PDB file of C-alpha atoms in Angstrom:
ATOM      1  CA  MET S  13    -218.932-180.566 100.915  1.00  0.00           C
ATOM      2  CA  TYR S  14    -222.284-178.631 100.003  1.00  0.00           C
ATOM      3  CA  PHE S  15    -220.603-175.159 101.095  1.00  0.00           C
ATOM      4  CA  GLU S  16    -217.314-175.891  99.468  1.00  0.00           C
ATOM      5  CA  LYS S  17    -219.144-176.291  96.132  1.00  0.00           C
ATOM      6  CA  ARG S  18    -221.219-173.068  96.796  1.00  0.00           C
ATOM      7  CA  LYS S  19    -218.050-171.461  97.849  1.00  0.00           C
ATOM      8  CA  ASP S  20    -216.596-172.556  94.233  1.00  0.00           C
ATOM      9  CA  PHE S  21    -219.632-171.421  92.397  1.00  0.00           C
ATOM     10  CA  ILE S  22    -219.700-168.026  94.060  1.00  0.00           C
ATOM     11  CA  MET S  23    -215.849-167.336  92.993  1.00  0.00           C
ATOM     12  CA  LYS S  24    -216.711-168.412  89.395  1.00  0.00           C
ATOM     13  CA  LYS S  25    -219.424-166.031  88.794  1.00  0.00           C
ATOM     14  CA  ASN S  26    -217.942-163.225  90.644  1.00  0.00           C
ATOM     15  CA  LYS S  27    -214.855-161.517  90.425  1.00  0.00           C
ATOM     16  CA  VAL S  28    -213.426-158.769  92.807  1.00  0.00           C
ATOM     17  CA  SER S  29    -211.400-155.907  91.783  1.00  0.00           C
ATOM     18  CA  LEU S  30    -209.115-154.515  94.433  1.00  0.00           C
ATOM     19  CA  ILE S  31    -207.891-150.734  93.844  1.00  0.00           C
ATOM     20  CA  ILE S  32    -204.928-149.252  95.384  1.00  0.00           C
ATOM     21  CA  PRO S  33    -203.680-146.252  94.392  1.00  0.00           C
ATOM     22  CA  VAL S  34    -199.775-146.257  95.433  1.00  0.00           C
ATOM     23  CA  TYR S  35    -197.628-143.407  96.582  1.00  0.00           C
ATOM     24  CA  ASN S  36    -194.262-143.252  98.168  1.00  0.00           C
ATOM     25  CA  SER S  37    -195.225-146.624 100.274  1.00  0.00           C
ATOM     26  CA  ALA S  38    -192.532-149.012  99.821  1.00  0.00           C
ATOM     27  CA  LEU S  39    -191.908-149.302 103.411  1.00  0.00           C
ATOM     28  CA  TYR S  40    -195.380-150.407 104.256  1.00  0.00           C
ATOM     29  CA  ILE S  41    -196.960-151.688 100.869  1.00  0.00           C
ATOM     30  CA  GLU S  42    -195.625-155.278 100.879  1.00  0.00           C
ATOM     31  CA  LYS S  43    -197.979-155.878 104.050  1.00  0.00           C
ATOM     32  CA  CYS S  44    -200.684-154.637 102.430  1.00  0.00           C
ATOM     33  CA  LEU S  45    -200.055-156.907  99.192  1.00  0.00           C
ATOM     34  CA  GLU S  46    -199.266-160.085 101.267  1.00  0.00           C
ATOM     35  CA  SER S  47    -202.800-159.677 103.083  1.00  0.00           C
ATOM     36  CA  ILE S  48    -204.221-159.591  99.293  1.00  0.00           C
ATOM     37  CA  VAL S  49    -202.138-162.651  98.219  1.00  0.00           C
ATOM     38  CA  ASN S  50    -203.133-164.518 101.406  1.00  0.00           C
ATOM     39  CA  GLN S  51    -207.002-164.061 101.013  1.00  0.00           C
ATOM     40  CA  THR S  52    -209.208-167.062 101.131  1.00  0.00           C
ATOM     41  CA  TYR S  53    -211.266-165.510  98.108  1.00  0.00           C
ATOM     42  CA  LYS S  54    -209.238-166.172  94.949  1.00  0.00           C
ATOM     43  CA  ASN S  55    -211.208-164.641  92.027  1.00  0.00           C
ATOM     44  CA  ILE S  56    -209.857-161.490  92.413  1.00  0.00           C
ATOM     45  CA  GLU S  57    -207.545-158.911  90.256  1.00  0.00           C
ATOM     46  CA  VAL S  58    -205.670-156.303  91.877  1.00  0.00           C
ATOM     47  CA  ILE S  59    -205.410-153.011  89.878  1.00  0.00           C
ATOM     48  CA  ALA S  60    -202.768-151.410  91.586  1.00  0.00           C
ATOM     49  CA  ILE S  61    -201.678-147.608  89.867  1.00  0.00           C
ATOM     50  CA  ASP S  62    -197.978-146.050  91.338  1.00  0.00           C
ATOM     51  CA  ASP S  63    -198.839-142.252  91.168  1.00  0.00           C
ATOM     52  CA  GLY S  64    -195.638-140.946  90.558  1.00  0.00           C
ATOM     53  CA  SER S  65    -193.833-142.406  93.490  1.00  0.00           C
ATOM     54  CA  LYS S  66    -190.166-141.449  94.064  1.00  0.00           C
ATOM     55  CA  ASP S  67    -189.182-144.349  96.272  1.00  0.00           C
ATOM     56  CA  GLN S  68    -189.241-148.356  95.444  1.00  0.00           C
ATOM     57  CA  SER S  69    -193.031-148.402  95.434  1.00  0.00           C
ATOM     58  CA  LEU S  70    -193.430-149.375  91.660  1.00  0.00           C
ATOM     59  CA  LYS S  71    -190.281-151.800  91.802  1.00  0.00           C
ATOM     60  CA  LEU S  72    -192.158-153.687  94.649  1.00  0.00           C
ATOM     61  CA  LEU S  73    -195.471-153.725  92.648  1.00  0.00           C
ATOM     62  CA  LYS S  74    -193.756-154.943  89.424  1.00  0.00           C
ATOM     63  CA  ARG S  75    -192.259-157.836  91.668  1.00  0.00           C
ATOM     64  CA  TYR S  76    -195.639-158.783  92.585  1.00  0.00           C
ATOM     65  CA  ALA S  77    -196.977-158.448  88.917  1.00  0.00           C
ATOM     66  CA  LYS S  78    -194.297-160.595  87.749  1.00  0.00           C
ATOM     67  CA  LYS S  79    -195.100-163.623  90.359  1.00  0.00           C
ATOM     68  CA  TYR S  80    -199.073-163.334  90.453  1.00  0.00           C
ATOM     69  CA  ASN S  81    -200.953-162.667  87.095  1.00  0.00           C
ATOM     70  CA  TYR S  82    -204.048-160.823  88.731  1.00  0.00           C
ATOM     71  CA  PHE S  83    -201.985-158.005  89.529  1.00  0.00           C
ATOM     72  CA  LYS S  84    -202.013-155.338  86.969  1.00  0.00           C
ATOM     73  CA  VAL S  85    -199.628-152.467  87.558  1.00  0.00           C
ATOM     74  CA  TYR S  86    -199.800-149.030  86.313  1.00  0.00           C
ATOM     75  CA  SER S  87    -197.823-145.964  86.557  1.00  0.00           C
ATOM     76  CA  GLN S  88    -198.245-142.277  85.811  1.00  0.00           C
ATOM     77  CA  LYS S  89    -197.052-139.259  86.994  1.00  0.00           C
ATOM     78  CA  ASN S  90    -198.359-137.823  90.353  1.00  0.00           C
ATOM     79  CA  LEU S  91    -202.101-136.805  89.920  1.00  0.00           C
ATOM     80  CA  GLY S  92    -203.301-137.010  92.999  1.00  0.00           C
ATOM     81  CA  VAL S  93    -205.631-140.172  95.166  1.00  0.00           C
ATOM     82  CA  ALA S  94    -208.865-139.037  93.549  1.00  0.00           C
ATOM     83  CA  LYS S  95    -207.951-139.001  90.093  1.00  0.00           C
ATOM     84  CA  THR S  96    -205.892-142.470  90.665  1.00  0.00           C
ATOM     85  CA  ARG S  97    -208.714-144.128  91.947  1.00  0.00           C
ATOM     86  CA  ASN S  98    -211.249-142.767  89.086  1.00  0.00           C
ATOM     87  CA  LYS S  99    -208.826-144.022  86.594  1.00  0.00           C
ATOM     88  CA  ALA S 100    -208.758-147.419  88.334  1.00  0.00           C
ATOM     89  CA  ILE S 101    -212.487-147.821  88.269  1.00  0.00           C
ATOM     90  CA  SER S 102    -212.588-147.659  84.403  1.00  0.00           C
ATOM     91  CA  LEU S 103    -209.757-150.184  84.138  1.00  0.00           C
ATOM     92  CA  ALA S 104    -211.738-152.670  86.604  1.00  0.00           C
ATOM     93  CA  THR S 105    -213.007-155.711  84.975  1.00  0.00           C
ATOM     94  CA  GLY S 106    -214.440-157.360  88.300  1.00  0.00           C
ATOM     95  CA  ASP S 107    -218.164-157.512  88.828  1.00  0.00           C
ATOM     96  CA  TYR S 108    -217.543-156.024  92.396  1.00  0.00           C
ATOM     97  CA  ILE S 109    -215.244-153.316  93.568  1.00  0.00           C
ATOM     98  CA  MET S 110    -212.979-152.820  96.773  1.00  0.00           C
ATOM     99  CA  PHE S 111    -210.558-150.046  97.551  1.00  0.00           C
ATOM    100  CA  VAL S 112    -207.656-150.549  99.677  1.00  0.00           C
ATOM    101  CA  ASP S 113    -204.819-147.727 100.649  1.00  0.00           C
ATOM    102  CA  ASN S 114    -201.548-148.663  99.825  1.00  0.00           C
ATOM    103  CA  ASP S 115    -200.229-148.897 103.858  1.00  0.00           C
ATOM    104  CA  ASP S 116    -203.295-150.645 105.301  1.00  0.00           C
ATOM    105  CA  PHE S 117    -204.366-154.378 105.316  1.00  0.00           C
ATOM    106  CA  LEU S 118    -206.802-156.812 105.320  1.00  0.00           C
ATOM    107  CA  GLU S 119    -207.667-159.966 107.548  1.00  0.00           C
ATOM    108  CA  LYS S 120    -207.261-163.012 105.295  1.00  0.00           C
ATOM    109  CA  ASP S 121    -211.006-163.797 105.213  1.00  0.00           C
ATOM    110  CA  TYR S 122    -212.245-160.203 104.164  1.00  0.00           C
ATOM    111  CA  ILE S 123    -213.453-160.514 100.593  1.00  0.00           C
ATOM    112  CA  GLU S 124    -214.795-163.687 101.368  1.00  0.00           C
ATOM    113  CA  LYS S 125    -217.212-162.225 103.806  1.00  0.00           C
ATOM    114  CA  TYR S 126    -217.951-159.634 101.809  1.00  0.00           C
ATOM    115  CA  ILE S 127    -218.954-161.162  98.769  1.00  0.00           C
ATOM    116  CA  THR S 128    -220.888-163.261 100.675  1.00  0.00           C
ATOM    117  CA  GLU S 129    -222.824-161.361 102.532  1.00  0.00           C
ATOM    118  CA  ILE S 130    -223.512-158.715  99.290  1.00  0.00           C
ATOM    119  CA  LEU S 131    -224.794-161.452  97.704  1.00  0.00           C
ATOM    120  CA  GLU S 132    -226.948-162.852 100.375  1.00  0.00           C
ATOM    121  CA  THR S 133    -228.393-159.317 101.333  1.00  0.00           C
ATOM    122  CA  LYS S 134    -228.597-158.545  97.359  1.00  0.00           C
ATOM    123  CA  SER S 135    -227.217-154.995  98.012  1.00  0.00           C
ATOM    124  CA  ASP S 136    -225.715-152.590  95.519  1.00  0.00           C
ATOM    125  CA  ILE S 137    -222.891-151.413  98.509  1.00  0.00           C
ATOM    126  CA  LEU S 138    -222.155-153.304 101.642  1.00  0.00           C
ATOM    127  CA  ILE S 139    -220.378-151.331 104.364  1.00  0.00           C
ATOM    128  CA  GLY S 140    -218.452-153.137 107.315  1.00  0.00           C
ATOM    129  CA  GLY S 141    -216.444-152.065 110.008  1.00  0.00           C
ATOM    130  CA  TYR S 142    -212.825-151.457 110.313  1.00  0.00           C
ATOM    131  CA  GLN S 143    -210.115-150.937 113.101  1.00  0.00           C
ATOM    132  CA  ARG S 144    -207.167-148.515 113.475  1.00  0.00           C
ATOM    133  CA  VAL S 145    -204.087-150.380 114.165  1.00  0.00           C
ATOM    134  CA  ASN S 146    -200.334-149.070 114.682  1.00  0.00           C
ATOM    135  CA  SER S 147    -196.967-150.402 113.737  1.00  0.00           C
ATOM    136  CA  LYS S 148    -196.862-152.961 116.774  1.00  0.00           C
ATOM    137  CA  ASN S 149    -200.353-154.244 115.796  1.00  0.00           C
ATOM    138  CA  LYS S 150    -202.198-152.713 118.764  1.00  0.00           C
ATOM    139  CA  VAL S 151    -205.698-151.581 118.430  1.00  0.00           C
ATOM    140  CA  LEU S 152    -206.180-148.025 118.684  1.00  0.00           C
ATOM    141  CA  PHE S 153    -209.844-147.950 118.141  1.00  0.00           C
ATOM    142  CA  TYR S 154    -212.610-149.461 116.022  1.00  0.00           C
ATOM    143  CA  ALA S 155    -215.699-148.485 114.209  1.00  0.00           C
ATOM    144  CA  MET S 156    -218.751-150.695 113.382  1.00  0.00           C
ATOM    145  CA  PRO S 157    -221.702-149.635 111.601  1.00  0.00           C
ATOM    146  CA  LYS S 158    -225.127-150.017 112.802  1.00  0.00           C
ATOM    147  CA  ASN S 159    -228.143-151.043 110.975  1.00  0.00           C
ATOM    148  CA  THR S 160    -229.693-147.940 111.139  1.00  0.00           C
ATOM    149  CA  SER S 161    -230.385-144.874 108.430  1.00  0.00           C
ATOM    150  CA  TRP S 162    -227.599-143.278 110.163  1.00  0.00           C
ATOM    151  CA  GLY S 163    -224.981-145.993 109.970  1.00  0.00           C
ATOM    152  CA  LYS S 164    -223.606-145.909 106.799  1.00  0.00           C
ATOM    153  CA  TYR S 165    -222.325-142.536 107.639  1.00  0.00           C
ATOM    154  CA  ILE S 166    -219.841-143.978 110.139  1.00  0.00           C
ATOM    155  CA  VAL S 167    -217.680-145.071 107.583  1.00  0.00           C
ATOM    156  CA  VAL S 168    -217.551-142.839 104.829  1.00  0.00           C
ATOM    157  CA  ALA S 169    -214.013-143.849 103.631  1.00  0.00           C
ATOM    158  CA  PRO S 170    -213.892-146.112 100.535  1.00  0.00           C
ATOM    159  CA  TRP S 171    -212.604-149.147 102.130  1.00  0.00           C
ATOM    160  CA  ALA S 172    -214.153-151.435 104.375  1.00  0.00           C
ATOM    161  CA  LYS S 173    -216.969-151.446 101.618  1.00  0.00           C
ATOM    162  CA  ILE S 174    -217.908-153.590  98.690  1.00  0.00           C
ATOM    163  CA  TYR S 175    -219.448-152.100  95.613  1.00  0.00           C
ATOM    164  CA  LYS S 176    -221.383-153.387  92.735  1.00  0.00           C
ATOM    165  CA  LYS S 177    -219.250-152.119  89.713  1.00  0.00           C
ATOM    166  CA  GLN S 178    -222.454-151.473  87.701  1.00  0.00           C
ATOM    167  CA  VAL S 179    -223.939-148.997  90.168  1.00  0.00           C
ATOM    168  CA  LEU S 180    -220.544-147.274  90.289  1.00  0.00           C
ATOM    169  CA  LEU S 181    -220.749-147.001  86.384  1.00  0.00           C
ATOM    170  CA  GLU S 182    -224.602-146.165  86.349  1.00  0.00           C
ATOM    171  CA  ASN S 183    -224.102-143.343  89.003  1.00  0.00           C
ATOM    172  CA  GLN S 184    -221.296-141.965  87.792  1.00  0.00           C
ATOM    173  CA  ALA S 185    -219.663-142.276  91.099  1.00  0.00           C
ATOM    174  CA  GLU S 186    -216.526-140.115  90.875  1.00  0.00           C
ATOM    175  CA  PHE S 187    -213.899-138.759  93.645  1.00  0.00           C
ATOM    176  CA  LEU S 188    -213.469-135.615  94.140  1.00  0.00           C
ATOM    177  CA  ASN S 189    -210.393-133.872  92.566  1.00  0.00           C
ATOM    178  CA  TYR S 190    -209.671-131.867  95.933  1.00  0.00           C
ATOM    179  CA  PRO S 191    -207.089-131.940  98.348  1.00  0.00           C
ATOM    180  CA  ILE S 192    -209.653-132.583 101.384  1.00  0.00           C
ATOM    181  CA  GLY S 193    -212.791-134.835 101.506  1.00  0.00           C
ATOM    182  CA  GLU S 194    -212.454-136.639  98.126  1.00  0.00           C
ATOM    183  CA  ASP S 195    -213.989-139.367  99.747  1.00  0.00           C
ATOM    184  CA  VAL S 196    -216.819-137.859 101.606  1.00  0.00           C
ATOM    185  CA  TYR S 197    -217.699-136.521  98.675  1.00  0.00           C
ATOM    186  CA  PHE S 198    -217.655-140.166  96.855  1.00  0.00           C
ATOM    187  CA  SER S 199    -219.624-141.874  99.644  1.00  0.00           C
ATOM    188  CA  LEU S 200    -222.197-139.044 100.225  1.00  0.00           C
ATOM    189  CA  ASN S 201    -223.022-139.107  96.581  1.00  0.00           C
ATOM    190  CA  LEU S 202    -223.379-142.809  96.573  1.00  0.00           C
ATOM    191  CA  TYR S 203    -225.454-142.491  99.933  1.00  0.00           C
ATOM    192  CA  SER S 204    -228.110-140.126  98.116  1.00  0.00           C
ATOM    193  CA  LYS S 205    -228.919-142.393  95.129  1.00  0.00           C
ATOM    194  CA  LYS S 206    -231.877-144.903  95.208  1.00  0.00           C
ATOM    195  CA  ILE S 207    -229.629-147.787  95.503  1.00  0.00           C
ATOM    196  CA  LYS S 208    -229.753-150.612  98.085  1.00  0.00           C
ATOM    197  CA  ILE S 209    -227.000-149.954 101.093  1.00  0.00           C
ATOM    198  CA  ASN S 210    -226.256-152.297 103.886  1.00  0.00           C
ATOM    199  CA  THR S 211    -224.234-152.798 106.620  1.00  0.00           C
ATOM    200  CA  PHE S 212    -223.203-155.937 108.262  1.00  0.00           C
ATOM    201  CA  GLN S 213    -221.197-156.659 111.921  1.00  0.00           C
ATOM    202  CA  TYR S 214    -217.823-157.806 110.777  1.00  0.00           C
ATOM    203  CA  ILE S 215    -214.310-156.202 111.203  1.00  0.00           C
ATOM    204  CA  GLY S 216    -211.636-157.084 108.432  1.00  0.00           C
ATOM    205  CA  TYR S 217    -209.752-154.023 107.336  1.00  0.00           C
ATOM    206  CA  ASN S 218    -207.282-152.611 109.098  1.00  0.00           C
ATOM    207  CA  TRP S 219    -206.439-148.950 108.718  1.00  0.00           C
ATOM    208  CA  PHE S 220    -202.881-148.389 109.451  1.00  0.00           C
ATOM    209  CA  TYR S 221    -201.626-145.455 111.762  1.00  0.00           C
ATOM    210  CA  ASN S 222    -198.913-143.896 109.961  1.00  0.00           C
ATOM    211  CA  GLU S 223    -197.503-140.527 111.035  1.00  0.00           C
ATOM    212  CA  LEU S 224    -195.957-139.778 107.730  1.00  0.00           C
ATOM    213  CA  SER S 225    -198.608-140.433 105.784  1.00  0.00           C
ATOM    214  CA  VAL S 226    -200.449-137.793 103.937  1.00  0.00           C
ATOM    215  CA  SER S 227    -203.881-138.288 105.494  1.00  0.00           C
ATOM    216  CA  ASN S 228    -201.712-137.656 108.798  1.00  0.00           C
ATOM    217  CA  THR S 229    -200.204-134.796 108.132  1.00  0.00           C
ATOM    218  CA  THR S 230    -201.825-132.315 105.551  1.00  0.00           C
ATOM    219  CA  GLN S 231    -204.754-131.075 108.062  1.00  0.00           C
ATOM    220  CA  LYS S 232    -202.448-130.223 110.865  1.00  0.00           C
ATOM    221  CA  GLY S 233    -202.803-126.735 110.886  1.00  0.00           C
ATOM    222  CA  PHE S 234    -205.031-124.871 108.391  1.00  0.00           C
ATOM    223  CA  ASN S 235    -203.624-125.543 104.804  1.00  0.00           C
ATOM    224  CA  GLU S 236    -203.867-122.268 102.530  1.00  0.00           C
ATOM    225  CA  ASN S 237    -204.438-124.169  99.454  1.00  0.00           C
ATOM    226  CA  ILE S 238    -207.579-125.752 100.882  1.00  0.00           C
ATOM    227  CA  ASP S 239    -211.191-123.999 100.899  1.00  0.00           C
ATOM    228  CA  ILE S 240    -213.211-126.032 102.863  1.00  0.00           C
ATOM    229  CA  LEU S 241    -216.063-123.709 101.534  1.00  0.00           C
ATOM    230  CA  PHE S 242    -215.395-125.514  98.267  1.00  0.00           C
ATOM    231  CA  LEU S 243    -216.077-128.743  99.636  1.00  0.00           C
ATOM    232  CA  LEU S 244    -218.703-128.012 101.738  1.00  0.00           C
ATOM    233  CA  ASN S 245    -220.760-126.479  98.884  1.00  0.00           C
ATOM    234  CA  LYS S 246    -219.949-129.643  96.914  1.00  0.00           C
ATOM    235  CA  LEU S 247    -221.632-131.757  99.836  1.00  0.00           C
ATOM    236  CA  TRP S 248    -224.550-129.220  99.801  1.00  0.00           C
ATOM    237  CA  GLU S 249    -225.159-129.537  96.195  1.00  0.00           C
ATOM    238  CA  ILE S 250    -225.426-133.266  96.924  1.00  0.00           C
ATOM    239  CA  LYS S 251    -227.820-132.732  99.690  1.00  0.00           C
ATOM    240  CA  GLU S 252    -229.938-130.494  97.755  1.00  0.00           C
ATOM    241  CA  HIS S 253    -230.298-133.006  94.667  1.00  0.00           C
ATOM    242  CA  SER S 254    -231.147-135.925  96.748  1.00  0.00           C
ATOM    243  CA  ASN S 255    -234.691-136.911  97.336  1.00  0.00           C
ATOM    244  CA  LYS S 256    -233.421-138.824 100.484  1.00  0.00           C
ATOM    245  CA  GLU S 257    -230.948-138.505 103.774  1.00  0.00           C
ATOM    246  CA  GLN S 258    -231.701-134.904 103.921  1.00  0.00           C
ATOM    247  CA  GLU S 259    -231.711-134.904 108.008  1.00  0.00           C
ATOM    248  CA  ASN S 260    -228.470-137.365 107.863  1.00  0.00           C
ATOM    249  CA  MET S 261    -226.836-135.160 105.328  1.00  0.00           C
ATOM    250  CA  SER S 262    -227.537-131.975 107.190  1.00  0.00           C
ATOM    251  CA  TYR S 263    -226.161-133.459 110.458  1.00  0.00           C
ATOM    252  CA  TYR S 264    -223.332-134.949 108.643  1.00  0.00           C
ATOM    253  CA  ILE S 265    -222.357-131.842 106.962  1.00  0.00           C
ATOM    254  CA  TYR S 266    -222.210-129.746 110.314  1.00  0.00           C
ATOM    255  CA  ARG S 267    -220.261-132.453 111.854  1.00  0.00           C
ATOM    256  CA  TYR S 268    -217.765-132.328 109.530  1.00  0.00           C
ATOM    257  CA  SER S 269    -217.159-128.592 109.395  1.00  0.00           C
ATOM    258  CA  ILE S 270    -216.931-128.989 113.153  1.00  0.00           C
ATOM    259  CA  TRP S 271    -214.495-132.082 112.883  1.00  0.00           C
ATOM    260  CA  TYR S 272    -212.287-129.660 110.210  1.00  0.00           C
ATOM    261  CA  LEU S 273    -212.084-126.983 112.707  1.00  0.00           C
ATOM    262  CA  LEU S 274    -211.056-128.918 115.680  1.00  0.00           C
ATOM    263  CA  PHE S 275    -208.840-131.532 113.890  1.00  0.00           C
ATOM    264  CA  SER S 276    -206.901-129.041 111.554  1.00  0.00           C
ATOM    265  CA  GLY S 277    -207.157-125.887 113.915  1.00  0.00           C
ATOM    266  CA  ARG S 278    -205.535-127.719 117.024  1.00  0.00           C
ATOM    267  CA  ASN S 279    -202.252-126.813 115.481  1.00  0.00           C
ATOM    268  CA  ALA S 280    -203.055-123.243 114.061  1.00  0.00           C
ATOM    269  CA  THR S 281    -202.979-120.052 115.666  1.00  0.00           C
ATOM    270  CA  ASN S 282    -206.057-118.747 117.727  1.00  0.00           C
ATOM    271  CA  GLU S 283    -205.918-115.881 115.253  1.00  0.00           C
ATOM    272  CA  ALA S 284    -206.095-118.743 112.316  1.00  0.00           C
ATOM    273  CA  PHE S 285    -208.450-120.540 114.023  1.00  0.00           C
ATOM    274  CA  ILE S 286    -211.144-117.437 114.665  1.00  0.00           C
ATOM    275  CA  LYS S 287    -210.596-116.628 111.050  1.00  0.00           C
ATOM    276  CA  GLU S 288    -211.829-120.182 109.706  1.00  0.00           C
ATOM    277  CA  PHE S 289    -214.474-120.547 112.139  1.00  0.00           C
ATOM    278  CA  ASN S 290    -216.202-117.294 111.253  1.00  0.00           C
ATOM    279  CA  SER S 291    -216.026-118.143 107.487  1.00  0.00           C
ATOM    280  CA  ILE S 292    -217.734-121.616 108.361  1.00  0.00           C
ATOM    281  CA  ASN S 293    -220.420-120.085 110.636  1.00  0.00           C
ATOM    282  CA  ALA S 294    -221.430-117.723 108.414  1.00  0.00           C
ATOM    283  CA  TRP S 295    -221.753-120.607 105.566  1.00  0.00           C
ATOM    284  CA  LEU S 296    -223.668-122.750 108.254  1.00  0.00           C
ATOM    285  CA  LYS S 297    -226.136-119.569 109.094  1.00  0.00           C
ATOM    286  CA  GLU S 298    -226.820-118.921 105.514  1.00  0.00           C
ATOM    287  CA  LYS S 299    -227.512-122.509 104.796  1.00  0.00           C
ATOM    288  CA  LYS S 300    -229.781-122.785 107.900  1.00  0.00           C
ATOM    289  CA  LEU S 301    -229.112-126.419 108.200  1.00  0.00           C
ATOM    290  CA  LYS S 302    -231.795-128.747 110.167  1.00  0.00           C
ATOM    291  CA  PHE S 303    -230.977-131.903 111.745  1.00  0.00           C
ATOM    292  CA  LYS S 304    -230.962-133.754 115.233  1.00  0.00           C
ATOM    293  CA  ILE S 305    -228.153-135.802 116.221  1.00  0.00           C
ATOM    294  CA  PRO S 306    -228.881-139.675 115.479  1.00  0.00           C
ATOM    295  CA  LYS S 307    -229.177-141.544 118.113  1.00  0.00           C
ATOM    296  CA  SER S 308    -226.673-144.038 116.827  1.00  0.00           C
ATOM    297  CA  GLU S 309    -223.792-141.719 116.293  1.00  0.00           C
ATOM    298  CA  LEU S 310    -220.672-142.826 118.170  1.00  0.00           C
ATOM    299  CA  LEU S 311    -220.288-141.036 121.496  1.00  0.00           C
ATOM    300  CA  LYS S 312    -216.480-140.089 120.452  1.00  0.00           C
ATOM    301  CA  TYR S 313    -218.085-137.997 117.544  1.00  0.00           C
ATOM    302  CA  LYS S 314    -221.281-137.022 119.482  1.00  0.00           C
ATOM    303  CA  LEU S 315    -219.318-135.335 122.483  1.00  0.00           C
ATOM    304  CA  PRO S 316    -217.337-132.975 120.545  1.00  0.00           C
ATOM    305  CA  ILE S 317    -220.684-131.772 118.276  1.00  0.00           C
ATOM    306  CA  ILE S 318    -222.328-131.162 121.467  1.00  0.00           C
ATOM    307  CA  ILE S 319    -219.447-129.343 123.508  1.00  0.00           C
ATOM    308  CA  PHE S 320    -218.633-127.070 120.439  1.00  0.00           C
ATOM    309  CA  THR S 321    -222.002-126.216 119.795  1.00  0.00           C
ATOM    310  CA  MET S 322    -222.279-124.877 123.183  1.00  0.00           C
ATOM    311  CA  ILE S 323    -219.373-122.893 122.939  1.00  0.00           C
ATOM    312  CA  ILE S 324    -220.737-121.258 119.946  1.00  0.00           C
ATOM    313  CA  LYS S 325    -223.798-120.609 121.592  1.00  0.00           C
ATOM    314  CA  LEU S 326    -222.266-119.141 124.623  1.00  0.00           C
ATOM    315  CA  LYS S 327    -220.141-116.871 122.458  1.00  0.00           C
ATOM    316  CA  CYS S 328    -217.110-118.402 123.761  1.00  0.00           C
ATOM    317  CA  VAL S 329    -215.002-119.584 120.716  1.00  0.00           C
ATOM    318  CA  LYS S 330    -212.217-116.925 121.028  1.00  0.00           C
ATOM    319  CA  LEU S 331    -211.660-117.837 124.523  1.00  0.00           C
ATOM    320  CA  PHE S 332    -211.856-121.717 123.517  1.00  0.00           C
ATOM    321  CA  SER S 333    -209.335-121.056 120.576  1.00  0.00           C
ATOM    322  CA  LYS S 334    -206.983-119.491 122.781  1.00  0.00           C
ATOM    323  CA  ILE S 335    -207.102-122.627 125.357  1.00  0.00           C
ATOM    324  CA  TYR S 336    -207.308-125.028 122.388  1.00  0.00           C
ATOM    325  CA  CYS S 337    -204.725-123.881 119.577  1.00  0.00           C
ATOM    326  CA  LYS S 338    -201.197-124.907 119.852  1.00  0.00           C
ATOM    327  CA  GLY S 339    -200.093-122.791 116.884  1.00  0.00           C
TER     328      GLY S 339
END
């Protein structure tokens, strides 16, 4: 009885806004929305913004809004995920904010677990884990942030987190309006602030692997509309203005640049790979990043960094690109 009364008290006092940017997700969004409807925590609002979809996404959203009064649906011309999330933050009326991508889904106790933990730890931001699942609900991999200074960098996506809305407003937190790294910029900017960030050992967010999604296609091969140095300079500005996290941020920037080369360069030509590498390597040398690989870094991220760094030192990047690149 005590726990039920406490749960009711928490619900009445703490409203959670779930932000969902929606774009051409008619095939998958119902699973996402049903996982929200079935949440054990009920004091919520859903801010769903259709970003100029060309399929039936908006029609489905309106159907849910008609059935559930806590669904608030907006539509706009296509502005991109960054501007859409930024707009949704300004529209949210909850005490806390959580982000959900339109083809992902949640475990039924997801919101309840987060709101309970953030209240108990008196955090400004609380970060949990996530798992990558395919259409057959097979778990491809999972990530769990550890309770270390590096732990929060394991999850830089906006989801698998809960934020105090006031903290986002006070720190003017915004997603970067750029085709790559908009969420990295958002998270690192917040990590640089004097706010209380905690992690906890819980996985309730299911990151759906959809081969047709923007995040799985735009970075296969180097996109001529993306200048990675623009993003790296933006992240560098955050690091330089931060009074903490200097070493962690330096490592993250190095790690991100290597990830970009290896992920996007896999389907590029070796000539394009070398061109992009030379540009990034010159930038890294200019900045003279100082860091150590954190002890709590995940092995699957640590190994590629160590191996590619050795390839650079041995001056074998050209040979590597001829073997590695498929373009």
